[in-house]
CSV table of C-alpha atoms in Angstrom, one decimal:
chain,number,residue,atom,x,y,z
A,2,MET,CA,33.3,-15.9,51.7
A,3,SER,CA,36.7,-17.0,50.5
A,4,ARG,CA,38.9,-14.8,48.5
A,5,ALA,CA,38.4,-16.9,45.4
A,6,ALA,CA,34.7,-16.8,45.8
A,7,ARG,CA,34.7,-13.0,46.1
A,8,HIS,CA,36.9,-12.7,43.0
A,9,PHE,CA,34.6,-15.0,41.1
A,10,LYS,CA,31.5,-12.9,42.1
A,11,LYS,CA,33.2,-9.7,41.1
A,12,ALA,CA,34.1,-11.2,37.7
A,13,GLN,CA,30.4,-12.2,37.3
A,14,LEU,CA,29.2,-8.7,38.1
A,15,ALA,CA,31.7,-7.2,35.7
A,16,SER,CA,30.5,-9.5,33.0
A,17,ILE,CA,26.9,-8.7,33.7
A,18,PHE,CA,27.6,-4.9,33.5
A,19,ARG,CA,29.6,-5.4,30.3
A,20,ILE,CA,26.8,-7.3,28.7
A,21,ALA,CA,24.3,-4.6,29.9
A,22,ARG,CA,26.4,-1.8,28.4
A,23,TRP,CA,26.7,-3.6,25.1
A,24,GLY,CA,23.0,-4.3,25.2
A,25,SER,CA,22.2,-0.7,25.8
A,26,PHE,CA,24.5,0.3,23.0
A,27,VAL,CA,22.9,-2.1,20.5
A,28,ALA,CA,19.4,-1.1,21.6
A,29,GLY,CA,20.3,2.6,21.2
A,30,PHE,CA,21.8,2.0,17.8
A,31,VAL,CA,18.8,0.0,16.6
A,32,SER,CA,16.4,2.7,17.9
A,33,ILE,CA,18.4,5.4,16.0
A,34,VAL,CA,18.4,3.4,12.8
A,35,LEU,CA,14.6,2.8,13.1
A,36,PHE,CA,13.9,6.4,13.8
A,37,LEU,CA,16.0,7.6,10.8
A,38,CYS,CA,14.3,5.2,8.5
A,39,ASP,CA,10.9,6.1,9.7
A,40,PHE,CA,11.6,9.9,9.5
A,41,SER,CA,13.2,9.7,6.0
A,42,VAL,CA,10.2,7.8,4.6
A,43,SER,CA,7.8,10.4,6.0
A,44,ALA,CA,9.8,13.5,5.1
A,45,SER,CA,10.5,12.5,1.5
A,46,THR,CA,6.9,11.9,0.5
A,47,GLN,CA,4.8,14.7,2.0
A,48,SER,CA,4.5,16.8,-1.2
A,49,ALA,CA,3.0,13.8,-3.1
A,50,ILE,CA,0.3,13.1,-0.5
A,51,LYS,CA,-3.2,14.4,-1.2
A,52,THR,CA,-6.0,14.6,1.4
A,53,GLN,CA,-8.6,16.6,-0.6
A,54,ILE,CA,-10.4,15.2,-3.7
A,55,GLY,CA,-9.8,18.5,-5.5
A,56,GLU,CA,-6.1,17.9,-5.3
A,57,VAL,CA,-6.3,14.7,-7.3
A,58,PRO,CA,-5.9,15.1,-11.1
A,59,GLU,CA,-8.8,14.1,-13.4
A,60,HIS,CA,-8.5,10.9,-15.4
A,61,SER,CA,-6.3,9.2,-12.8
A,62,VAL,CA,-5.5,5.6,-12.6
A,63,VAL,CA,-6.0,4.4,-9.0
A,64,VAL,CA,-4.0,1.6,-7.4
A,65,VAL,CA,-5.8,0.4,-4.3
A,66,LEU,CA,-3.6,-1.5,-1.8
A,67,GLY,CA,-5.4,-4.6,-0.4
A,68,THR,CA,-5.9,-5.6,3.2
A,69,SER,CA,-8.0,-8.1,5.1
A,70,TRP,CA,-11.7,-7.2,5.0
A,71,ARG,CA,-12.5,-8.9,8.3
A,72,LEU,CA,-10.9,-8.5,11.7
A,73,PRO,CA,-10.2,-11.7,13.8
A,74,SER,CA,-13.4,-10.8,15.7
A,75,GLY,CA,-15.4,-11.2,12.5
A,76,LYS,CA,-16.2,-7.5,12.2
A,77,VAL,CA,-15.6,-5.5,9.1
A,78,ASN,CA,-12.0,-4.1,9.0
A,79,PRO,CA,-12.4,-0.3,9.2
A,80,TYR,CA,-9.1,0.1,7.3
A,81,TYR,CA,-10.5,-1.9,4.4
A,82,LYS,CA,-13.9,-0.1,4.3
A,83,ALA,CA,-12.1,3.3,4.4
A,84,ARG,CA,-10.1,2.4,1.3
A,85,VAL,CA,-13.3,1.3,-0.6
A,86,ASP,CA,-14.9,4.6,0.5
A,87,ALA,CA,-12.0,6.6,-0.8
A,88,VAL,CA,-12.1,5.1,-4.2
A,89,ASP,CA,-15.8,5.5,-4.3
A,90,GLN,CA,-15.4,9.2,-3.5
A,91,LEU,CA,-12.8,9.7,-6.2
A,92,TYR,CA,-15.0,7.9,-8.8
A,93,ARG,CA,-18.1,10.0,-7.9
A,94,ALA,CA,-16.0,13.1,-8.3
A,95,GLY,CA,-15.1,12.1,-11.8
A,96,LYS,CA,-11.4,11.6,-11.0
A,97,VAL,CA,-11.0,8.0,-11.9
A,98,GLN,CA,-10.1,6.6,-15.3
A,99,ALA,CA,-9.3,3.1,-14.2
A,100,VAL,CA,-8.7,1.1,-11.0
A,101,VAL,CA,-6.1,-1.6,-10.2
A,102,VAL,CA,-6.9,-3.6,-7.1
A,103,SER,CA,-3.7,-5.1,-5.8
A,104,GLY,CA,-3.4,-7.6,-3.0
A,105,ASP,CA,-2.8,-11.1,-1.7
A,106,ASN,CA,-4.7,-14.2,-2.9
A,107,ALA,CA,-3.3,-16.7,-0.5
A,108,THR,CA,-6.2,-19.1,-0.7
A,109,PRO,CA,-9.5,-19.5,-2.6
A,110,GLN,CA,-11.2,-18.2,0.6
A,111,TYR,CA,-8.9,-15.3,1.0
A,112,ASN,CA,-8.5,-13.2,-2.1
A,113,GLU,CA,-8.1,-9.4,-1.5
A,114,PRO,CA,-8.3,-8.3,-5.2
A,115,ARG,CA,-11.5,-10.2,-5.9
A,116,LYS,CA,-13.1,-8.9,-2.7
A,117,LEU,CA,-12.1,-5.3,-3.5
A,118,ARG,CA,-13.4,-5.7,-7.1
A,119,LYS,CA,-16.7,-7.1,-5.8
A,120,ASP,CA,-17.3,-4.3,-3.3
A,121,LEU,CA,-16.3,-1.5,-5.8
A,122,ILE,CA,-18.7,-2.9,-8.3
A,123,ALA,CA,-21.4,-2.8,-5.6
A,124,ARG,CA,-20.6,0.9,-5.2
A,125,GLY,CA,-21.4,1.5,-8.9
A,126,ILE,CA,-17.9,1.4,-10.4
A,127,PRO,CA,-18.1,-0.4,-13.8
A,128,ALA,CA,-16.4,-3.8,-13.8
A,129,GLY,CA,-14.7,-3.0,-17.0
A,130,MET,CA,-12.7,-0.2,-15.3
A,131,ILE,CA,-11.3,-2.6,-12.6
A,132,THR,CA,-8.1,-4.7,-13.1
A,133,MET,CA,-7.0,-7.2,-10.5
A,134,ASP,CA,-3.4,-7.7,-9.5
A,135,PHE,CA,-3.2,-11.0,-7.7
A,136,ALA,CA,0.5,-10.7,-6.9
A,137,GLY,CA,0.4,-7.7,-4.6
A,138,PHE,CA,1.9,-9.6,-1.7
A,139,ARG,CA,3.8,-6.6,-0.3
A,140,THR,CA,3.6,-2.9,-0.8
A,141,LEU,CA,6.8,-3.1,-2.9
A,142,ASP,CA,5.2,-5.7,-5.2
A,143,SER,CA,2.0,-3.6,-5.7
A,144,VAL,CA,4.0,-0.4,-6.5
A,145,VAL,CA,6.6,-1.9,-8.8
A,146,ARG,CA,4.2,-4.2,-10.6
A,147,ALA,CA,2.0,-1.2,-11.4
A,148,ARG,CA,4.7,0.0,-13.7
A,149,GLU,CA,6.5,-3.1,-14.8
A,150,VAL,CA,3.4,-5.3,-15.4
A,151,PHE,CA,0.5,-2.9,-15.9
A,152,ARG,CA,2.5,-0.2,-17.7
A,153,LEU,CA,1.3,2.7,-15.6
A,154,ASP,CA,3.4,5.8,-15.9
A,155,HIS,CA,1.4,7.8,-13.4
A,156,PHE,CA,-1.0,6.6,-10.8
A,157,VAL,CA,-2.7,7.4,-7.5
A,158,VAL,CA,-2.1,5.1,-4.5
A,159,VAL,CA,-5.1,4.7,-2.2
A,160,SER,CA,-4.6,3.5,1.4
A,161,GLN,CA,-4.1,5.0,4.8
A,162,ARG,CA,-1.4,7.6,5.2
A,163,PHE,CA,1.1,5.4,7.0
A,164,GLN,CA,1.1,2.9,4.1
A,165,ILE,CA,0.9,5.6,1.4
A,166,GLU,CA,4.1,7.2,2.7
A,167,ARG,CA,5.9,3.9,2.5
A,168,ALA,CA,4.4,3.1,-1.0
A,169,LEU,CA,5.5,6.5,-2.3
A,170,TYR,CA,9.0,6.1,-0.8
A,171,ILE,CA,9.3,2.9,-2.8
A,172,ALA,CA,7.9,4.5,-5.9
A,173,LYS,CA,10.4,7.4,-5.7
A,174,ALA,CA,13.3,5.0,-5.2
A,175,HIS,CA,12.2,3.2,-8.4
A,176,GLN,CA,11.7,6.5,-10.3
A,177,ILE,CA,7.9,5.9,-10.5
A,178,ASP,CA,5.6,8.9,-10.8
A,179,ALA,CA,3.0,8.4,-8.1
A,180,ILE,CA,0.9,10.3,-5.7
A,181,GLY,CA,-1.3,9.2,-2.8
A,182,PHE,CA,-4.9,9.8,-1.8
A,183,VAL,CA,-5.4,9.3,1.9
A,184,ALA,CA,-8.2,7.0,3.1
A,185,LYS,CA,-9.6,7.7,6.5
A,186,ASP,CA,-7.4,6.3,9.3
A,187,PRO,CA,-9.8,4.7,11.8
A,188,GLN,CA,-7.2,4.7,14.6
A,189,THR,CA,-8.8,1.5,15.9
A,190,PHE,CA,-5.4,-0.2,16.4
A,191,GLY,CA,-3.3,2.9,16.3
A,192,TRP,CA,-0.3,1.9,18.4
A,193,ARG,CA,-0.2,-1.6,17.1
A,194,VAL,CA,-0.3,-0.5,13.4
A,195,ARG,CA,2.2,2.3,14.1
A,196,SER,CA,4.7,-0.1,15.8
A,197,ARG,CA,4.5,-2.6,12.9
A,198,GLU,CA,4.9,0.3,10.4
A,199,VAL,CA,8.2,1.3,12.0
A,200,PHE,CA,9.7,-2.1,11.1
A,201,ALA,CA,8.0,-2.2,7.7
A,202,ARG,CA,9.7,1.1,6.9
A,203,PHE,CA,13.1,-0.2,8.0
A,204,LEU,CA,12.6,-3.1,5.6
A,205,ALA,CA,11.5,-0.8,2.8
A,206,VAL,CA,14.6,1.3,3.2
A,207,LEU,CA,16.7,-1.9,3.2
A,208,ASP,CA,14.9,-3.2,0.1
A,209,VAL,CA,15.6,-0.1,-2.0
A,210,THR,CA,19.0,1.0,-0.8
A,211,ILE,CA,20.9,-2.3,-0.2
A,212,LEU,CA,19.0,-5.4,-1.2
A,213,ASN,CA,17.5,-4.1,-4.5
A,214,THR,CA,14.5,-6.3,-3.9
A,215,ALA,CA,12.3,-7.1,-6.8
A,216,PRO,CA,8.6,-8.2,-6.7
A,217,ARG,CA,8.1,-11.9,-6.0
A,218,PHE,CA,6.4,-12.2,-9.4
A,219,LEU,CA,6.4,-10.1,-12.6
A,220,GLY,CA,5.1,-11.9,-15.6
A,221,PRO,CA,3.7,-10.7,-18.9
A,222,LYS,CA,2.6,-7.2,-19.5
A,223,VAL,CA,-1.1,-6.4,-18.9
A,224,ASP,CA,-3.1,-3.6,-20.4
A,225,VAL,CA,-5.3,-1.7,-18.0
A,226,PRO,CA,-8.7,-0.9,-19.5
A,227,THR,CA,-10.0,2.6,-18.8
A,228,LYS,CA,-13.3,4.4,-18.7
A,229,MET,CA,-12.7,5.3,-22.4
A,230,ASP,CA,-12.7,1.6,-23.3
A,231,LEU,CA,-16.2,0.9,-21.9
A,232,PRO,CA,-18.9,0.3,-24.5
A,233,VAL,CA,-21.1,3.3,-25.2
A,234,SER,CA,-24.8,2.4,-24.9
A,235,VAL,CA,-27.3,4.4,-27.0
A,236,PRO,CA,-30.2,5.7,-24.9
A,237,ALA,CA,-33.6,4.2,-25.8
A,238,ASN,CA,-35.1,7.5,-27.0
A,239,VAL,CA,-32.3,8.1,-29.4
A,240,SER,CA,-32.5,6.6,-32.9
A,241,THR,CA,-29.4,5.1,-34.5
A,242,PRO,CA,-28.7,6.1,-38.1
A,243,GLU,CA,-29.2,3.2,-40.5
A,244,GLY,CA,-26.0,1.3,-41.0
A,245,ALA,CA,-24.3,2.8,-38.0
A,246,PRO,CA,-22.7,0.3,-35.5
A,247,THR,CA,-24.4,-0.1,-32.1
A,248,ASN,CA,-23.0,-1.3,-28.8
């Protein structure tokens, strides 16, 4: 091998090592940033997360975060079912004053709020207590719209713990008073969900600390009907005084 060739090869190797060093530095830096974002989201929200029904205040307004109700295989999404179960449990315990179902409505065939409403009604929750938020495209949209559109000063977020932590982090950054009630985490796709969540948390931190991201849509204010607004029916064996209004 000629002297020029050896020099060229050495230069190539030096270049490769330099790129590798920079690559390692960048990968290490990104890993540290992702870890810090992930940790800060979790650490800052623990006190507002409730796992027992007794910890949830009575007369609460519940905001349910939507997700797909079917897996690609066609089976029921266990994450979706667990959220419906959680709201049902809160309602049966007398904790729920109103429900906002928030999610995506990308197509007529895919409408998370409508599906949530239908399944909650099937569980016995009155339709008059359920309000649909069709613009909950992201967790940030659902949380911020709960206050800015639906005028909720206090509410309970229902989802799995990983998403609740992110939702409450966003709420805290926007000075929104919210707590979370944890739906069962099926652990079906644990590592995949966890990996995706790390990047979602990085974006959440970016949204509230640098980008000041607003919901995609806001729109006019909407009143959320509560249990108190439901018509009161008179039992058949109870007579109504003459002239008194009936429902």
